[in-house]
Amino acid sequence: MLESLSVIKDALPYLLKGSFATGVIVVGAMLIGLALGLLMACGMVYGRKWVRLVVGFYIWFFQGVPVLVLLFLFYFGLFNFLGLNFTAITAVTIVLGMTTAAYQANIFRGAMLSIPQGQFKAANALGMSNVQAITNIILPQVLRISIPAWSNEFSIILKDSALAFVIGAPEIMARTQFVASRTYQHLPLYITAGLIYFVLTWSGVKGLRALENKVRIPGYSHQGN
Amino acid sequence: MSRSEPILKVENITKSFGSAEILKGVGLELPKGAIKILIGPSGGGKSTLLQCLNCLVTPDSGTIWFNGGVVNIQKSKELYAFRQQVGMIFQDFNLFDHLTALDNIIIALCKVKKMSKQQARERAMTELDQVGLGDKGHLYPAELSGGQKQRVAIARALAMDPKVLLLDEPTSALDPELVGEVVAVIRSLAHKGMTMIMATHQISLIRNLADEILFMKDGLIAERGTPDELLGKGCGTLSQGFCDKLNEIAGEES
Ligand SMILES: Nc1ncnc2c1ncn2[C@@H]1O[C@H](COP(=O)(O)OP(=O)(O)O)[C@@H](O)[C@H]1O
Ligand SMILES: [Mg+2]
C-alpha cells in the first residue's frame, strides 16, 4: 500500500506532464473540428449539390471508420506516403480533429436548421450578402446553441485521445503504461490516470457550461448551472 | 428621371415552386410616394410577389426596374446594392434574436453601409425614437412585445434610407390590442411620403391609405383600382366582397 503511494507520488509529475500533451491534442483537435465542422455545416445547409455530396462522403467516412483504424491509416499510411514527417502528437491531433469535424459538422448543421429562415431573409433584405448574413447573423446564434453538444464532443475527444499511446505520443496513457511496466503497480497507476482524465473532463465541461451561461441571449432560454 | 417615372416597376413576373405556378405574370408600378395595397385570399401569391420584388425569391422570369434602370439580378453586387434601397417588413418581424433592438439596427449600418460604430449608433437611436422605442434599445427581441418587435423591424428598415418599403402583412401576427401602435407608425410613414407596397388584411389601412388596391388571386392581379372604384357601395367587385368579409370578422371581434 505504502509502496503504491510512493510510486504514485514519484510518477505524478511525470504523468501530469502527459496531461499537457493530452491538452495540446484535445484543444488542437477541437479547434480543427470547429473550423472544419463549421465550414462543412455551411456547405451542407447552404452549398450546391456537389458540395453537399463531398461533405456527405467525408462525414460518412469519418463516422464509419474506428478512430484507431484511422490513426494507423493516417500515421503509417497516408502521412508516410505523402512524405509528411509528423510527430505522433501532431498526427493524433490531425486525425482526431478530422474525426470530430465530422461529428461537429452535424452538430452545427442541426443548429443552423433550427434558426428561423426569416432571419436570413431579413439580413438579405437589408443588403447583406449571403456570406455576411451567415457570419453576422447565423453563426453567432449557431455557436451559442451548439455549446452543449460541443461540450459532449469535447469529453469524447478527450477520452479518445488516450488512443494516441498506440503510436507513442507521450500523453497521459502512454506515460502511465511506461511507468506501470517498470514498477508493476498497474492498478494504482491506472486509477491515477483515470482520475486525471476525470478532472480534465470535469473542468472542461464546467468551463463550457460557464461560457454557455455567459453568452446566453437574455429572455431567450433558461439559465443552466 | 421625370417625376412620374416609377421608382420600382416590375413586368411579367412568374414564379413556380415545383409544378405549382404561384405567380403567372404579374406587373406593377410604384411611382414616388405611392401607396399600393395588396389584398386577396391566403395562398394567392402576395408574399411571393413581395419577395420577388427584392429577389428574396428569385423570379423565374420577368424584369425589375429600379430608379429607371433594369436591375441585373444575376450580378450579386448589383442585387445587394438594390436590396439596400428597398426596405422590407415581414409578418413575423424576423429580428436578429442574438442582438439587442439597437444592435439589430446598427449591424446593417456597420456591415452594409460601412458606417462607423458611433455614427451607426446615433442613427439607430434616432430611428428607435421615431417609432417610440427610444428607451428600449438595450432589450433583446425575446424581451419585447410583438408590437415593439415590429416597430424595431420598421426602424431597422428605415435606418437604411430605403426608397421603397415592402410590407408583408405587418400586423397579422400581432395581438389585436397591439395592432394600433404599428398601424400608427405606418400611417406616419405614409404622411411623410414614403413609397410603399403592402399586403394587409387590416381594413383601416386598406381604406384610408391606399392610392391603389391590387386584388391578387391565383397568381394574378384580378382587380386593380382606387379604394373608391373597388370598395364603393354596391360596386360588386371581388375586393368589396373580400373587405366585407374582413369587416364582418372585425365586427365579431370588437
Ligand atoms: N418556398 C415555397 N415552396 C413551395 N411553395 C411555396 C413556397 N412559398 C410559397 N409557396 C406556395 O405558394 C402559394 C402562395 O403563397 P404566398 O405567396 O405566401 O400567398 P399569400 O401571401 O397570398 O398568402 C401557397 O400555396 C404556398 O404554399
Ligand atoms: Mg402571405
Coordinates of C-alpha atoms and ligand atoms in Angstrom, one line a residue:
Chain A
M1 CA 0.0 0.0 0.0
L2 CA 2.7 2.4 1.1
E3 CA 4.7 1.3 -1.9
S4 CA 1.8 2.1 -4.2
L5 CA 1.5 5.6 -2.8
S6 CA 5.2 6.3 -3.1
V7 CA 5.1 5.1 -6.7
I8 CA 2.2 7.4 -7.5
K9 CA 3.9 10.3 -5.7
D10 CA 7.0 9.7 -7.8
A11 CA 5.2 9.2 -11.0
L12 CA 2.7 12.0 -10.7
P13 CA 4.8 14.9 -12.1
Y14 CA 5.7 12.7 -15.0
L15 CA 2.0 11.7 -15.6
L16 CA 0.9 15.3 -15.3
K17 CA 3.3 16.3 -17.9
G18 CA 1.4 13.9 -20.1
S19 CA -1.7 15.8 -19.4
F20 CA 0.0 18.7 -21.1
A21 CA 0.4 16.6 -24.3
T22 CA -3.2 15.4 -23.9
G23 CA -4.3 19.0 -23.6
V24 CA -2.5 20.0 -26.7
I25 CA -4.0 17.2 -28.7
V26 CA -7.6 17.8 -27.4
V27 CA -7.5 21.6 -27.8
G28 CA -5.9 21.3 -31.2
A29 CA -8.4 18.6 -32.4
M30 CA -11.4 20.5 -31.1
L31 CA -10.3 23.7 -32.9
I32 CA -9.6 21.8 -36.2
G33 CA -13.0 20.3 -35.7
L34 CA -14.6 23.6 -35.1
A35 CA -13.2 25.3 -38.2
L36 CA -13.7 22.3 -40.5
G37 CA -17.1 21.4 -38.9
L38 CA -18.5 25.0 -39.4
L39 CA -17.3 25.0 -43.0
M40 CA -18.8 21.7 -43.7
A41 CA -22.1 22.6 -42.0
C42 CA -22.4 25.7 -44.1
G43 CA -21.7 23.6 -47.2
M44 CA -24.4 21.1 -46.3
V45 CA -27.0 23.7 -45.5
Y46 CA -26.3 26.4 -48.0
G47 CA -24.0 24.7 -50.5
R48 CA -24.6 23.4 -54.0
K49 CA -25.3 19.9 -54.7
W50 CA -21.7 18.8 -55.3
V51 CA -20.6 20.4 -52.1
R52 CA -23.2 18.5 -50.2
L53 CA -22.1 15.3 -51.8
V54 CA -18.5 15.8 -50.9
V55 CA -19.3 16.8 -47.4
G56 CA -21.7 13.9 -47.1
F57 CA -19.0 11.5 -48.2
Y58 CA -16.5 12.9 -45.7
I59 CA -18.9 12.6 -42.8
W60 CA -19.9 9.1 -43.9
F61 CA -16.2 8.0 -44.0
F62 CA -15.1 9.5 -40.7
Q63 CA -18.1 8.4 -38.8
G64 CA -17.9 4.9 -40.2
V65 CA -14.3 4.0 -39.5
P66 CA -13.0 3.5 -35.9
V67 CA -10.6 6.1 -34.7
L68 CA -7.9 3.5 -34.0
V69 CA -8.0 2.4 -37.7
L70 CA -7.9 6.0 -38.9
L71 CA -4.9 6.6 -36.7
F72 CA -3.0 3.7 -38.2
L73 CA -4.2 4.6 -41.7
F74 CA -3.0 8.1 -41.5
Y75 CA 0.1 7.8 -39.4
F76 CA 1.6 4.7 -41.0
G77 CA -0.1 5.1 -44.3
L78 CA -1.1 8.5 -45.7
F79 CA 1.3 10.7 -43.9
N80 CA 4.2 8.4 -44.7
F81 CA 3.1 8.2 -48.3
L82 CA 2.9 12.0 -48.6
G83 CA 6.3 12.2 -47.0
L84 CA 5.0 14.2 -44.1
N85 CA 7.1 13.7 -41.0
F86 CA 4.6 14.5 -38.3
T87 CA 5.4 13.8 -34.7
A88 CA 3.0 11.4 -33.0
I89 CA 1.3 14.3 -31.2
T90 CA 0.7 16.2 -34.4
A91 CA -0.6 13.2 -36.2
V92 CA -3.1 12.3 -33.5
T93 CA -4.2 15.9 -33.3
I94 CA -4.9 16.0 -37.0
V95 CA -6.7 12.6 -37.1
L96 CA -8.8 13.4 -34.0
G97 CA -9.5 16.8 -35.5
M98 CA -10.7 15.4 -38.7
T99 CA -12.9 12.9 -37.0
T100 CA -14.5 15.3 -34.6
A101 CA -15.1 17.6 -37.6
A102 CA -17.5 15.1 -39.0
Y103 CA -19.5 15.0 -35.8
Q104 CA -19.3 18.7 -35.2
A105 CA -20.5 19.4 -38.7
N106 CA -23.7 17.6 -37.8
I107 CA -24.0 19.5 -34.6
F108 CA -23.7 22.8 -36.4
R109 CA -25.9 21.7 -39.2
G110 CA -28.7 20.9 -36.7
A111 CA -28.2 24.3 -35.0
M112 CA -28.4 26.1 -38.4
L113 CA -31.6 24.4 -39.4
S114 CA -33.1 25.4 -36.0
I115 CA -32.6 29.1 -36.7
P116 CA -35.7 30.7 -38.3
Q117 CA -35.1 31.1 -42.0
G118 CA -36.7 34.6 -41.8
Q119 CA -33.6 36.0 -40.2
F120 CA -31.5 35.1 -43.2
K121 CA -34.1 36.7 -45.4
A122 CA -34.2 39.8 -43.2
A123 CA -30.4 40.1 -43.5
N124 CA -30.5 39.7 -47.2
A125 CA -33.3 42.3 -47.4
L126 CA -31.1 44.8 -45.6
G127 CA -28.5 44.3 -48.3
M128 CA -26.2 41.8 -46.6
S129 CA -24.5 39.3 -48.9
N130 CA -25.1 35.6 -48.1
V131 CA -21.6 35.4 -46.5
Q132 CA -22.3 38.5 -44.4
A133 CA -25.7 37.0 -43.3
I134 CA -24.0 33.7 -42.4
T135 CA -21.1 35.3 -40.4
N136 CA -23.0 38.1 -38.7
I137 CA -26.4 36.6 -38.1
I138 CA -26.4 32.8 -38.4
L139 CA -23.1 31.7 -36.9
P140 CA -23.3 33.8 -33.7
Q141 CA -26.5 32.0 -32.9
V142 CA -25.4 28.6 -34.1
L143 CA -22.3 28.7 -31.9
R144 CA -24.4 29.6 -28.9
I145 CA -26.9 26.8 -29.5
S146 CA -24.1 24.3 -30.1
I147 CA -22.2 24.7 -26.9
P148 CA -23.9 21.8 -25.0
A149 CA -23.4 19.3 -27.8
W150 CA -19.9 20.7 -28.4
S151 CA -19.1 20.0 -24.8
N152 CA -20.2 16.4 -25.2
E153 CA -17.9 16.1 -28.2
F154 CA -15.1 17.6 -26.1
S155 CA -15.4 15.0 -23.4
I156 CA -15.5 12.2 -26.0
I157 CA -12.4 13.5 -27.8
L158 CA -10.5 14.0 -24.5
K159 CA -11.0 10.3 -23.7
D160 CA -10.4 9.2 -27.3
S161 CA -7.0 11.0 -27.1
A162 CA -5.9 8.1 -24.9
L163 CA -5.7 6.1 -28.1
A164 CA -2.6 8.2 -29.0
F165 CA -0.5 5.9 -26.9
V166 CA -0.6 3.2 -29.5
I167 CA 1.6 5.3 -31.9
G168 CA 3.7 6.5 -29.0
A169 CA 2.6 10.0 -28.3
P170 CA 3.8 10.9 -24.8
E171 CA 0.4 11.7 -23.4
I172 CA -1.2 10.5 -20.1
M173 CA -2.0 7.0 -21.2
A174 CA 1.4 6.3 -22.7
R175 CA 3.3 7.6 -19.7
T176 CA 1.1 5.6 -17.3
Q177 CA 1.8 2.5 -19.2
F178 CA 5.5 3.2 -19.3
V179 CA 5.7 3.6 -15.5
A180 CA 3.4 0.7 -14.9
S181 CA 5.6 -1.7 -17.0
R182 CA 8.6 -0.8 -14.8
T183 CA 7.0 -0.7 -11.3
Y184 CA 4.3 -3.3 -11.8
Q185 CA 1.9 -1.0 -9.9
H186 CA -0.7 -1.2 -12.6
L187 CA -3.8 -0.8 -10.6
P188 CA -2.9 2.4 -8.6
L189 CA -1.3 4.0 -11.6
Y190 CA -4.3 3.4 -13.9
I191 CA -6.6 4.7 -11.2
T192 CA -4.5 7.8 -11.1
A193 CA -4.6 8.2 -14.8
G194 CA -8.4 7.7 -14.7
L195 CA -8.6 10.5 -12.1
I196 CA -6.5 12.8 -14.2
Y197 CA -8.9 12.3 -17.1
F198 CA -11.8 12.8 -14.9
V199 CA -10.6 16.1 -13.5
L200 CA -9.7 17.3 -17.1
T201 CA -13.1 16.4 -18.4
W202 CA -14.9 17.9 -15.5
S203 CA -13.1 21.2 -15.7
G204 CA -13.6 21.4 -19.4
V205 CA -17.3 20.7 -19.2
K206 CA -17.6 23.1 -16.3
G207 CA -15.8 25.8 -18.3
L208 CA -18.0 25.3 -21.3
R209 CA -21.1 25.5 -19.2
A210 CA -19.9 28.8 -17.8
L211 CA -19.3 30.0 -21.3
E212 CA -22.8 28.9 -22.3
N213 CA -24.3 30.9 -19.5
K214 CA -22.2 33.9 -20.2
V215 CA -23.3 34.2 -23.9
R216 CA -26.9 33.3 -23.2
I217 CA -29.3 35.5 -25.0
P218 CA -31.5 37.4 -22.4
G219 CA -35.1 36.4 -22.3
Y220 CA -34.5 33.5 -24.8
S221 CA -33.9 30.4 -22.7
H222 CA -33.5 29.1 -19.2
Q223 CA -30.4 29.5 -17.1
G224 CA -28.4 26.3 -16.7
N225 CA -26.0 25.6 -13.9
Chain B
M1 CA -35.7 60.9 -64.3
S2 CA -39.0 62.6 -64.7
R3 CA -41.3 62.9 -61.7
S4 CA -43.9 60.5 -63.0
E5 CA -41.3 57.7 -63.7
P6 CA -41.9 54.9 -61.2
I7 CA -39.2 54.2 -58.6
L8 CA -39.9 50.5 -58.8
K9 CA -41.6 48.7 -61.7
V10 CA -41.9 45.0 -62.5
E11 CA -43.2 43.4 -65.5
N12 CA -44.4 39.9 -66.2
I13 CA -43.1 38.2 -63.0
T14 CA -43.6 34.5 -62.9
K15 CA -42.6 32.0 -60.3
S16 CA -43.3 28.3 -59.8
F17 CA -42.5 26.1 -56.8
G18 CA -42.1 22.6 -58.3
S19 CA -45.1 22.1 -60.5
A20 CA -47.3 24.8 -58.8
E21 CA -47.4 28.0 -60.7
I22 CA -47.6 30.7 -57.9
L23 CA -47.2 33.9 -60.0
K24 CA -48.5 33.8 -63.5
G25 CA -47.1 37.1 -65.0
V26 CA -47.6 40.0 -62.6
G27 CA -46.7 43.6 -63.4
L28 CA -46.9 46.7 -61.3
E29 CA -45.5 50.2 -60.9
L30 CA -44.7 52.2 -57.9
P31 CA -44.5 56.0 -58.5
K32 CA -42.7 58.1 -55.9
G33 CA -44.9 58.5 -52.9
A34 CA -47.5 56.0 -54.0
I35 CA -49.1 53.5 -51.6
K36 CA -50.4 50.3 -53.1
I37 CA -52.2 47.7 -51.1
L38 CA -52.2 44.0 -51.9
I39 CA -55.3 42.1 -50.8
G40 CA -56.7 38.8 -51.6
P41 CA -57.2 35.3 -50.3
S42 CA -54.5 33.5 -48.5
G43 CA -52.3 31.5 -50.8
G44 CA -52.9 33.9 -53.7
G45 CA -49.3 34.8 -54.0
K46 CA -49.0 38.1 -52.2
S47 CA -45.9 37.1 -50.1
T48 CA -44.3 35.5 -53.0
L49 CA -44.8 38.6 -55.2
L50 CA -43.4 40.9 -52.5
Q51 CA -40.3 38.7 -52.1
C52 CA -39.9 38.7 -55.8
L53 CA -39.8 42.4 -55.8
N54 CA -36.4 42.4 -54.0
C55 CA -35.5 39.0 -55.2
L56 CA -35.5 37.2 -51.8
V57 CA -37.4 34.8 -54.0
T58 CA -35.8 34.7 -57.5
P59 CA -38.5 35.1 -60.1
D60 CA -38.4 32.5 -62.9
S61 CA -38.9 35.3 -65.5
G62 CA -39.8 39.0 -65.6
T63 CA -38.0 42.3 -65.4
I64 CA -37.4 44.6 -62.5
W65 CA -36.7 48.3 -63.0
F66 CA -35.4 50.5 -60.2
N67 CA -34.9 54.2 -60.4
G68 CA -35.3 54.0 -64.2
G69 CA -32.7 51.2 -64.8
V70 CA -33.1 47.4 -65.2
V71 CA -31.8 45.5 -62.2
N72 CA -29.5 42.7 -63.3
I73 CA -30.2 40.2 -60.6
Q74 CA -27.6 37.8 -61.9
K75 CA -24.9 40.2 -60.6
S76 CA -24.6 39.7 -56.8
K77 CA -23.1 43.2 -56.3
E78 CA -25.9 44.9 -58.1
L79 CA -28.5 42.8 -56.4
Y80 CA -27.2 43.6 -52.9
A81 CA -27.0 47.3 -53.7
F82 CA -30.6 47.2 -55.0
R83 CA -31.9 45.4 -51.9
Q84 CA -30.2 48.1 -49.7
Q85 CA -32.6 50.6 -51.2
V86 CA -35.7 48.5 -50.8
G87 CA -36.8 48.0 -47.2
M88 CA -38.8 45.0 -46.2
I89 CA -41.1 44.4 -43.2
F90 CA -42.2 40.8 -42.5
Q91 CA -45.2 39.4 -40.9
D92 CA -43.2 37.6 -38.2
F93 CA -40.7 40.5 -37.7
N94 CA -37.5 38.5 -38.3
L95 CA -35.4 40.4 -35.8
F96 CA -32.0 39.0 -35.2
D97 CA -32.5 37.1 -31.9
H98 CA -29.0 37.4 -30.6
L99 CA -28.8 41.2 -30.9
T100 CA -30.5 44.0 -28.8
A101 CA -33.0 46.2 -30.5
L102 CA -30.3 48.8 -31.0
D103 CA -27.8 46.4 -32.4
N104 CA -30.4 45.0 -34.8
I105 CA -30.4 48.4 -36.4
I106 CA -26.7 49.0 -36.0
I107 CA -25.4 45.8 -37.6
A108 CA -26.6 46.6 -41.2
L109 CA -25.5 50.2 -40.9
C110 CA -22.0 49.0 -40.0
K111 CA -21.7 45.9 -42.2
V112 CA -23.6 47.1 -45.3
K113 CA -23.3 50.9 -45.2
K114 CA -19.9 50.7 -43.6
M115 CA -20.8 53.4 -41.1
S116 CA -18.6 53.9 -38.0
K117 CA -20.0 52.4 -34.9
Q118 CA -20.6 55.8 -33.4
Q119 CA -22.5 57.2 -36.4
A120 CA -24.5 54.0 -36.7
R121 CA -25.4 54.2 -33.0
E122 CA -26.7 57.7 -33.4
R123 CA -28.7 56.9 -36.4
A124 CA -30.2 53.8 -34.8
M125 CA -31.2 55.8 -31.7
T126 CA -32.9 58.4 -33.9
E127 CA -34.9 55.7 -35.7
L128 CA -35.9 54.0 -32.4
D129 CA -37.1 57.3 -31.1
Q130 CA -39.1 57.8 -34.2
V131 CA -41.1 54.6 -33.5
G132 CA -41.4 55.4 -29.9
L133 CA -38.9 52.9 -28.5
G134 CA -36.0 55.2 -27.5
D135 CA -35.9 53.6 -24.1
K136 CA -36.0 50.0 -25.3
G137 CA -32.8 49.9 -27.3
H138 CA -31.0 47.7 -24.8
L139 CA -33.6 44.9 -24.8
Y140 CA -33.4 41.7 -26.8
P141 CA -36.1 40.6 -29.2
A142 CA -37.3 37.9 -26.7
E143 CA -37.9 40.7 -24.2
L144 CA -40.1 42.8 -26.5
S145 CA -43.8 42.5 -27.2
G146 CA -45.0 41.7 -30.8
G147 CA -45.9 45.4 -31.5
Q148 CA -42.5 46.5 -30.2
K149 CA -40.7 43.9 -32.3
Q150 CA -42.5 45.1 -35.4
R151 CA -41.6 48.7 -34.6
V152 CA -38.0 47.8 -34.2
A153 CA -38.1 46.0 -37.5
I154 CA -39.5 49.1 -39.1
A155 CA -36.9 51.3 -37.5
R156 CA -34.2 48.8 -38.8
A157 CA -35.5 49.1 -42.4
L158 CA -35.8 52.9 -42.3
A159 CA -32.3 53.3 -41.0
M160 CA -31.1 52.1 -44.4
D161 CA -32.8 55.1 -46.1
P162 CA -34.9 52.9 -48.4
K163 CA -36.6 54.5 -51.4
V164 CA -39.4 51.9 -51.2
L165 CA -40.8 49.9 -48.4
L166 CA -42.3 46.4 -48.9
L167 CA -44.6 45.3 -46.1
D168 CA -45.9 41.8 -45.9
E169 CA -48.9 41.7 -43.5
P170 CA -47.1 43.8 -40.9
T171 CA -49.9 43.5 -38.3
S172 CA -51.2 39.9 -38.9
A173 CA -49.0 38.3 -36.3
L174 CA -50.0 40.8 -33.6
D175 CA -52.4 40.5 -30.7
P176 CA -55.4 42.8 -31.5
E177 CA -54.5 45.3 -28.8
L178 CA -51.0 45.7 -30.3
V179 CA -52.1 46.4 -33.9
G180 CA -52.8 50.1 -33.2
E181 CA -49.2 51.0 -32.3
V182 CA -47.9 49.5 -35.6
V183 CA -50.7 51.0 -37.7
A184 CA -49.9 54.4 -36.2
V185 CA -46.2 54.1 -37.3
I186 CA -47.2 53.0 -40.8
R187 CA -49.6 55.9 -41.1
S188 CA -47.0 58.4 -40.1
L189 CA -44.7 56.9 -42.7
A190 CA -47.4 57.4 -45.3
H191 CA -47.8 61.0 -44.2
K192 CA -44.1 61.6 -44.7
G193 CA -44.5 60.4 -48.3
M194 CA -42.8 57.0 -48.1
T195 CA -43.4 54.9 -51.2
M196 CA -44.9 51.6 -50.1
I197 CA -46.5 48.4 -51.2
M198 CA -48.2 46.5 -48.5
A199 CA -50.0 43.2 -48.3
T200 CA -52.5 43.6 -45.4
H201 CA -55.8 42.4 -44.1
Q202 CA -56.1 45.4 -41.8
I203 CA -59.2 47.1 -43.0
S204 CA -58.3 50.5 -41.6
L205 CA -55.1 50.6 -43.6
I206 CA -56.8 49.4 -46.8
R207 CA -59.4 52.1 -47.0
N208 CA -57.5 55.1 -45.7
L209 CA -54.1 54.7 -47.1
A210 CA -54.3 53.0 -50.5
D211 CA -53.8 55.0 -53.6
E212 CA -54.5 51.8 -55.4
I213 CA -55.7 48.4 -54.4
L214 CA -54.4 45.3 -56.1
F215 CA -56.6 42.2 -55.6
M216 CA -54.5 39.1 -56.0
K217 CA -55.9 35.7 -56.7
D218 CA -54.3 32.5 -58.0
G219 CA -51.1 34.2 -59.0
L220 CA -52.6 37.1 -60.9
I221 CA -53.8 40.6 -60.2
A222 CA -57.5 40.1 -60.6
E223 CA -58.6 43.6 -59.9
R224 CA -56.9 47.0 -59.5
G225 CA -58.3 50.4 -58.8
T226 CA -58.6 53.2 -56.2
P227 CA -60.5 52.3 -53.0
D228 CA -63.4 54.3 -54.3
E229 CA -63.6 52.4 -57.5
L230 CA -63.3 49.0 -55.9
L231 CA -64.9 49.5 -52.5
G232 CA -67.7 52.0 -53.3
K233 CA -71.2 51.0 -52.2
G234 CA -72.6 48.2 -54.3
C235 CA -70.0 48.0 -56.9
G236 CA -69.9 44.2 -56.6
T237 CA -66.2 43.7 -57.0
L238 CA -64.1 40.9 -55.7
S239 CA -62.3 43.4 -53.5
Q240 CA -65.6 44.6 -52.0
G241 CA -66.7 41.1 -51.2
F242 CA -63.4 40.4 -49.6
C243 CA -63.4 43.6 -47.5
D244 CA -67.0 42.9 -46.4
K245 CA -65.8 39.6 -45.0
L246 CA -62.9 41.3 -43.2
N247 CA -65.4 43.8 -41.8
E248 CA -67.6 41.0 -40.6
I249 CA -64.7 39.4 -38.8
A250 CA -63.6 42.7 -37.3
G251 CA -67.1 43.3 -36.2
E252 CA -67.4 40.0 -34.5
E253 CA -64.1 40.6 -32.7
S254 CA -65.0 44.0 -31.3
Ligands
LIG1 N1 -40.9 28.3 -50.7 C1 -42.0 27.7 -51.1 N2 -42.0 26.4 -51.6 C2 -43.2 25.9 -52.0 N3 -44.4 26.5 -52.1 C3 -44.4 27.8 -51.7 C4 -43.3 28.4 -51.2 N4 -43.6 29.7 -50.8 C5 -44.9 29.8 -51.1 N5 -45.4 28.7 -51.6 C6 -46.8 28.4 -52.0 O1 -47.2 29.5 -52.8 C7 -48.5 29.8 -52.6 C8 -48.7 31.3 -52.4 O2 -48.2 31.6 -51.2 P1 -48.0 33.1 -50.7 O3 -47.2 33.9 -51.6 O4 -47.4 33.0 -49.3 O5 -49.5 33.6 -50.7 P2 -50.2 34.7 -49.7 O6 -49.1 35.6 -49.2 O7 -51.0 35.5 -50.7 O8 -50.9 34.0 -48.7 C9 -49.0 29.0 -51.5 O9 -49.8 27.9 -52.0 C10 -47.8 28.4 -50.9 O10 -48.0 27.1 -50.4
MG2 MG -48.6 35.9 -47.1

